[in-house]
Structures are given as C-alpha cells and as structure tokens.
Coordinates of C-alpha atoms in Angstrom, one line a residue:
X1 CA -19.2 1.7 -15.8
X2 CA -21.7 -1.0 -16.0
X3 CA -19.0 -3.8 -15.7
X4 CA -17.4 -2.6 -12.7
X5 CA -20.9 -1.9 -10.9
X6 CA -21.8 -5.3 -11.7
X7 CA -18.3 -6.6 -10.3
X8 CA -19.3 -4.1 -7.5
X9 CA -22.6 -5.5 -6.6
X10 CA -21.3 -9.2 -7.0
X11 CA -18.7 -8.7 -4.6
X12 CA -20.7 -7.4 -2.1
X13 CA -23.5 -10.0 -2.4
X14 CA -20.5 -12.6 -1.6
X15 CA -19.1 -10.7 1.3
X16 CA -22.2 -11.7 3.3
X17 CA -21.6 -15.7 2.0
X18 CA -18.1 -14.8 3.2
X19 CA -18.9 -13.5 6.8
X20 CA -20.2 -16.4 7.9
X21 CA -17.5 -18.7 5.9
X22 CA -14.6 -16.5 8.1
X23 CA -16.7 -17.7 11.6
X24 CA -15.9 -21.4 10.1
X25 CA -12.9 -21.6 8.9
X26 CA -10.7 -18.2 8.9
X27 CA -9.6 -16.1 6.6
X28 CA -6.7 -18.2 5.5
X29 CA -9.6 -21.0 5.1
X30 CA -11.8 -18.6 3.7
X31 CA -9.5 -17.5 0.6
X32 CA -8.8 -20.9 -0.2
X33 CA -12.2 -21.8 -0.8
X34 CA -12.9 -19.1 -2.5
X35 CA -10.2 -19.3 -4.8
X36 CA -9.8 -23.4 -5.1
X37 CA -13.6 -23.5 -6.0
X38 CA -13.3 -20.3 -8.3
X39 CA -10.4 -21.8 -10.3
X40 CA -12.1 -25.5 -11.0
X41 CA -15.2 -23.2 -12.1
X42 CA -13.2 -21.4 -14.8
X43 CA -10.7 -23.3 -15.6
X44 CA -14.2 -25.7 -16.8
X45 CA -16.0 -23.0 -18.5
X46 CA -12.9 -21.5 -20.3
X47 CA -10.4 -24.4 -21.0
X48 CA -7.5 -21.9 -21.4
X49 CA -4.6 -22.6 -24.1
X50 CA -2.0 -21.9 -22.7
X51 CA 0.8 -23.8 -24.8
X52 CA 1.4 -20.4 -27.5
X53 CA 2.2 -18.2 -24.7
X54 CA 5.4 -16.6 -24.3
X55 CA 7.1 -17.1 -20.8
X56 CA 7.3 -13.6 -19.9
X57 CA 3.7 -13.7 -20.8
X58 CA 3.0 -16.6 -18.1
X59 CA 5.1 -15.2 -15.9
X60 CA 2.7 -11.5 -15.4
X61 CA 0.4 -14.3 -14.7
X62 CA 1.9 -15.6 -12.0
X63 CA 2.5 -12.6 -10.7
X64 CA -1.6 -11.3 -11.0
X65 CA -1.7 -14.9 -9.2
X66 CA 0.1 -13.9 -6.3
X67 CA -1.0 -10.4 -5.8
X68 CA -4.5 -11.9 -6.1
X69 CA -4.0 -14.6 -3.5
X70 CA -2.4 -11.8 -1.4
X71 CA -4.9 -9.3 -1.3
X72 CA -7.6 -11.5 -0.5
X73 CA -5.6 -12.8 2.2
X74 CA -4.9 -9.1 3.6
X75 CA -8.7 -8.1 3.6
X76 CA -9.8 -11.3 5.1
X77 CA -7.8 -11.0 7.6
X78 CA -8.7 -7.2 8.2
X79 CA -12.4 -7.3 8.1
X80 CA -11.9 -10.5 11.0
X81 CA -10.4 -7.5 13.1
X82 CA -12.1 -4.3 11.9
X83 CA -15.8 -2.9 11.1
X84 CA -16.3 -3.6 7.2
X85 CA -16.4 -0.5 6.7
X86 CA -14.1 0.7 8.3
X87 CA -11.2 -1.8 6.6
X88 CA -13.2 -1.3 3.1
X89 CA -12.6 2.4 3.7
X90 CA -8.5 1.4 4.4
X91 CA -8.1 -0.7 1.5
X92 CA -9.4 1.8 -0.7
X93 CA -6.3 4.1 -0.5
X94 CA -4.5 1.8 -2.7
X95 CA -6.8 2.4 -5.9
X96 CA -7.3 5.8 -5.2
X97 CA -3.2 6.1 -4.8
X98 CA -3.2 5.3 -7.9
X99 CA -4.8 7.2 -9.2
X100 CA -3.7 9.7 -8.1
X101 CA -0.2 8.6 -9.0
X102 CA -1.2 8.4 -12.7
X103 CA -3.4 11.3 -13.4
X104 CA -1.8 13.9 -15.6
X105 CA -4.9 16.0 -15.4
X106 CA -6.4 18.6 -12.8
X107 CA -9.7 17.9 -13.6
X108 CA -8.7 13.8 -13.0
X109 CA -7.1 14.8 -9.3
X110 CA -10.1 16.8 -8.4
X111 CA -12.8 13.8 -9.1
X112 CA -10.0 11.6 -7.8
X113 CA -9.9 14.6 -4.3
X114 CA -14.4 14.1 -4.7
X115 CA -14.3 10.2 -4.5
X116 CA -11.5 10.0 -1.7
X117 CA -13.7 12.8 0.3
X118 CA -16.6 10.5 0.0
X119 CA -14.7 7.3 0.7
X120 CA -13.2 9.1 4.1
X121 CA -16.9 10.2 5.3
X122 CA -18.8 6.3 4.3
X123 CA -16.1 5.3 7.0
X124 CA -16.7 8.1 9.6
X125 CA -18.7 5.7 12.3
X126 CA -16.0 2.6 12.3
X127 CA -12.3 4.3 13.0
X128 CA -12.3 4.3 16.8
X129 CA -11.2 2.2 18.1
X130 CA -9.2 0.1 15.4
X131 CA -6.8 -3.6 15.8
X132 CA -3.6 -2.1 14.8
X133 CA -3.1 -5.4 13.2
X134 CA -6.4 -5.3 10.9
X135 CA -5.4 -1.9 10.1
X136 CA -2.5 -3.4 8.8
X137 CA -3.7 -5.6 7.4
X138 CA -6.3 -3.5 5.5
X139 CA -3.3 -1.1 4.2
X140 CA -1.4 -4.3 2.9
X141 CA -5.0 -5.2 1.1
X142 CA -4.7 -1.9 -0.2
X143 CA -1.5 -1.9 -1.7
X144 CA -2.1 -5.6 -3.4
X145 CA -5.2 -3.9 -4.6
X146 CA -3.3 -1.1 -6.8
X147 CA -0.8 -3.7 -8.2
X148 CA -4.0 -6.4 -8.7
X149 CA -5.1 -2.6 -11.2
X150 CA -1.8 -2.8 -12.9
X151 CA -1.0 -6.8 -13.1
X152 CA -4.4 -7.4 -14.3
X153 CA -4.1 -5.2 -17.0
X154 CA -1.0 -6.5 -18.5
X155 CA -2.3 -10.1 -18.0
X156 CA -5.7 -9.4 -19.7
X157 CA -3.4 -7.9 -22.4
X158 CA -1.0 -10.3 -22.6
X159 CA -3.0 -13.7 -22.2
X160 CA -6.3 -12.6 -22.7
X161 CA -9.3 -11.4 -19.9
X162 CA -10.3 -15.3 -19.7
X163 CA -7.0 -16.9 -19.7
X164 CA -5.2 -14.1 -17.3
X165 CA -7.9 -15.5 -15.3
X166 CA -7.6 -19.0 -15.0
X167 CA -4.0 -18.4 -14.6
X168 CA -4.1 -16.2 -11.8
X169 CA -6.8 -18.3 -9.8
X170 CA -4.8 -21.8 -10.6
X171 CA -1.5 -19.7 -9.0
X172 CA -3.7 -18.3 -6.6
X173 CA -4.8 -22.3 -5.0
X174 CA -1.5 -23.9 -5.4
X175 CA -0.2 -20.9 -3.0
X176 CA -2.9 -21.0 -0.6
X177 CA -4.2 -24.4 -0.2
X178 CA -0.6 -25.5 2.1
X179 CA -1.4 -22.7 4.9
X180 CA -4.7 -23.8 4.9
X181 CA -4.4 -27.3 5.3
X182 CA -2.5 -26.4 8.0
X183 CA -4.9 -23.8 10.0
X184 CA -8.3 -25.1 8.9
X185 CA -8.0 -29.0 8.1
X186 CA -10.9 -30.9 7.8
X187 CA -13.0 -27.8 8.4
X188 CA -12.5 -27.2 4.9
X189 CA -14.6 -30.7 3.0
X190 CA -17.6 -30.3 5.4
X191 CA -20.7 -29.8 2.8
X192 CA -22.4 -27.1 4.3
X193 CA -18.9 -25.2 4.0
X194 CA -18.2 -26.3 0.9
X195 CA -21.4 -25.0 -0.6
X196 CA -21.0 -21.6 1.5
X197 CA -17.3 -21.3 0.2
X198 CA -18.7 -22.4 -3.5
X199 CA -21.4 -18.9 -3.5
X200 CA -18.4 -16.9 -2.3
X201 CA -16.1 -18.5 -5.2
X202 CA -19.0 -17.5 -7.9
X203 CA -19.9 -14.1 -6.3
X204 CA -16.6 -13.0 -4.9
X205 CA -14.2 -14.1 -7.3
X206 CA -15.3 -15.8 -10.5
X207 CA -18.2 -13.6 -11.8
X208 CA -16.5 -10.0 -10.4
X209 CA -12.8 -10.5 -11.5
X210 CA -14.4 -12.0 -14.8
X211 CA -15.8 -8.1 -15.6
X212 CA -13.0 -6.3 -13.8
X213 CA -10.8 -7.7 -16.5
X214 CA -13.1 -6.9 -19.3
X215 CA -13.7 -2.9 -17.9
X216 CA -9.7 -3.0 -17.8
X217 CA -9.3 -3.7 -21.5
X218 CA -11.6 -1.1 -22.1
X219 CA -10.5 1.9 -19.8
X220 CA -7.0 3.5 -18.5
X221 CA -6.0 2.5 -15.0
X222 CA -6.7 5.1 -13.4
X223 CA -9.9 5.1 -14.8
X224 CA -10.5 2.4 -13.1
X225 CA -9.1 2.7 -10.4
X226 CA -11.7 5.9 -9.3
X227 CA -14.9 3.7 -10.5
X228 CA -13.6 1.1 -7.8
X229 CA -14.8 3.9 -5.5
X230 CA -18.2 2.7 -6.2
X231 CA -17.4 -0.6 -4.3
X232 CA -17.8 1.0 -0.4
X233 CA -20.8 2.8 -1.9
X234 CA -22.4 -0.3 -2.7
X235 CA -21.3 -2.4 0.7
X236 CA -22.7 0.7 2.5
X237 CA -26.4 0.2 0.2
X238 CA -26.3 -3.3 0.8
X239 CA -26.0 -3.1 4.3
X240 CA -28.6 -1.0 4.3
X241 CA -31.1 -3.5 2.3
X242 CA -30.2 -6.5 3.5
X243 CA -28.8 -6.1 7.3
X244 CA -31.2 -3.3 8.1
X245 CA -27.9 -1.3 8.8
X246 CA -29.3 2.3 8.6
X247 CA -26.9 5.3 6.6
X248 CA -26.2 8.6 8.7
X249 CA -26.0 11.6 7.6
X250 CA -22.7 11.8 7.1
X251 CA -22.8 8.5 4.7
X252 CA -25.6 9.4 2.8
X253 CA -23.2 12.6 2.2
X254 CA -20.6 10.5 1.8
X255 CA -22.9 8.2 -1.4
X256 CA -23.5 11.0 -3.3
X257 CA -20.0 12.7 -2.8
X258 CA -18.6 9.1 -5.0
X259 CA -21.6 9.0 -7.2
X260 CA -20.9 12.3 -8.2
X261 CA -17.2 11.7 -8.9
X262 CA -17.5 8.2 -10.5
X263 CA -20.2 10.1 -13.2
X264 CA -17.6 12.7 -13.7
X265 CA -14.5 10.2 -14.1
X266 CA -17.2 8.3 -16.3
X267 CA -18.1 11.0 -18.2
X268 CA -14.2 11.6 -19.1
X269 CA -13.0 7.7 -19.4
X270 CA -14.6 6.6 -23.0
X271 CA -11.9 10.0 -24.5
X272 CA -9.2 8.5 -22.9
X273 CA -9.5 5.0 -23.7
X274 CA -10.4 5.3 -27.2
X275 CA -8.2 7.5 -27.8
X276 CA -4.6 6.9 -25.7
X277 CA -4.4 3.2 -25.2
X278 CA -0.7 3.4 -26.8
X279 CA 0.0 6.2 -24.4
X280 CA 2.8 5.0 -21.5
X281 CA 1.4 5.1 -18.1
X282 CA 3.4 6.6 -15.8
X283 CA 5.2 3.8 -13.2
X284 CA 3.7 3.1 -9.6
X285 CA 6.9 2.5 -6.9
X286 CA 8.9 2.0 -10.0
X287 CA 7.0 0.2 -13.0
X288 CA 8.2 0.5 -16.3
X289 CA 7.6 3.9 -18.3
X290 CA 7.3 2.2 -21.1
X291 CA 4.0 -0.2 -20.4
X292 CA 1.2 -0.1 -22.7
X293 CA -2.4 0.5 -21.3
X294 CA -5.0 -2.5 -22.1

C-alpha cells in the first residue's frame, strides 16, 4: 500500500507543475516533456541491458510504451476540457473495470462496489455540464489505464521493474515528440518550460511509475487496480491543502467511503500475492488465460 500512496501523492504533486505546463504548451506538448525528460532521467540512473532480452520480451515493452504515451495523452487532453475532478473521476472506470473483471471473490466485488461508490460521490460537484470531447477523452484515458495495469505487469516481469521502464518511456518519446514538434515548436526549449516540464517528468512520471511497477511485482492486478482508487482521494486532499479548494459533504463522504475500501482490499492483498502469483488471471477484452501474475 505504501508504494502506490507514494506514486499517489507524487502524481498529484506534479499535476499542479502540469497545469500550468498545459496553459504553455498543450497537452500534446505537455506529454512530451514529460515523457522526453523522464526517459533521459532513467535511462541515466538505470543504464538498462537490454541485449539478453528475448524479442517477445521487448516487444510487451513496446507495447507498455505505447499505452503509456497514450494514456497520458488521453488525460491531458481531458483535464484541458473538464474539471480535474471530474475527468479523474472518468478515467478511474478503467482500473476499477478491472477489477471488477478479474475478481473471483464476493468479498473483492463488494470493496471493489465501496471504492467505485466513493470515486462516483469525490466527482459529484464537476459532471454538469461536461465537453463531450474531454469526456471522451477521459474514458479513452481510462481504458489505456487498465491495459497500462496489465502491460506493466508483464513488462516488470519480463524485463525487470527498471528496465520495463526505460523501455516504455524511450518508446513513449520517439512516439510523441513528431506531433509535438508539430503543435508546440519552439515553445518546447524555452528554460522556464523546460524546468516546469522537468518537475512534472520527476513527479509525474519518473518517481510514480518507478513504485507502480515495484507494488505490481508484489500484488495481483486487481489488487492494484482498487488501491489506484486512492489516487482521486489524494487530488481531492491536495486540492484542499494547497489550492484552498474546500471538500463538501458529499466528498468528505466520498474520502472515507475509498479509504475504507483500499484498507479492506489491503487487508486481503498480502494472501493473495504470496500465495497465487502462478495463478492465471482471467483475460480483459480478450488477454490470454494463460498469463502469469508478477
């Protein structure tokens, strides 16, 4: 639990770098610096070996690349059209689909029912009226997010939490950085952007997705993908102690509704990961039966 809260709190820290870096230089601009400055930051620090993996191996890395670049790209682009809140709220349906997908327990689907309840009420003040196209947009940032659950664990297994990394953020730059030089341009080498888009790299992408894939090699997917819940929880407390942006009734509600749950799904996870990680997890929109959990 502690490594997702910290990848929690991290990203949330960096979304308020990022606000003011989407005002400069749009969300396609936005990923790009993120991700371009996040790759030359680990790819430094870990100086992946690359050279004994297997191709199929490289190739789930690819793949994490792409979702990753996606996603980002898909709530970027959301949160320039919707409250935060509200397109947080959105994007969480794809974890908690997952979840829901692979639970084989009632007691799983009932903290899973708990965490979605609370999720639904933290967004109660920011659904009317919505962009069509950020909503959109936030549903596509919640479908990359359930495959970014899934990819990353077969890339943290396959390659290794540091090197699944690098590869996905090096995949990640190469597909971003031509749509960007096209819609941002120059924008993008000014210092005082550079520097912005270099806190959001560290706090956004590098630092988070660094425990992310850790707390996946330690937990089942859907595990995981229930304690992401905590990430709305903690934009809402943030907003709170750093923009002054007060909690209704209904939110605070809504806090302890996912606290409650992510203790519960806690309280359950360390069983299941010590003791199934051989045990098949059941496909999402078709995956394999046969995949391994990390």
């Amino acid at each position: 639990m502690g490594l997702v809260l910290g990848s929690a709190v991290s990203l949330q820290v960096g979304a308020a770098f990022a606000v003011v870096l989407l005002g400069r230089v749009g969300p396609v601009g936005a990923v790009t610096l993120r991700m371009v400055l996040a790759a030359a930051i680990v790819w430094a620090l870990v100086r992946p070996r690359l050279r004994h993996l297997h191709r199929r191996d490289l190739l789930v890395g690819v793949a994490f690349g792409l979702v990753l670049v996606l996603m980002n790209t898909c709530f970027y682009s959301a949160v320039a059209r919707l409250p935060l809140g509200a397109a947080v709220t959105i994007e969480f349906l794809g974890p908690l689909g997952l979840a829901v997908a692979t639970s084989r327990r009632v007691r799983d689907l009932l903290w899973v029912g708990l965490a979605g309840a609370g999720v639904f009420l933290l967004g109660e003040t920011g659904f009317e009226p919505l962009d069509p196209v950020g909503v959109a947009f936030a549903l596509g940032a919640g479908v990359c997010w359930a495959g970014y659950i899934l990819l990353g664990a077969q890339a943290g297994r396959r390659l290794g939490g540091t090197n699944a990394l690098a590869v996905a953020l090096a995949v990640a730059s190469v597909a971003i950085v031509p749509a960007a030089a096209l819609t941002s341009g120059p924008d993008l080498v000014q210092p005082d952007t550079l520097l912005l888009g270099l806190g959001v790299a560290v706090l956004s992408s590098a630092l988070p997705y660094s425990l992310e894939l850790a707390a996946l090699r330690r937990i089942p997917p859907r595990t995981f993908g229930v304690l992401m819940s905590l990430e709305p929880v903690v934009a809402a407390l943030v907003g709170f102690l750093v923009l002054r942006q007060r909690l209704s009734g209904w939110q605070l509600l809504a806090v302890t509704l996912v606290v409650v749950a992510s203790v519960g799904v806690t309280r359950a996870g360390p069983a299941s990961a010590a003791t199934r990680t051989a045990e098949p997890v059941p496909g999402v929109a078709g995956a394999d039966a046969g995949r391994s959990k990390p």
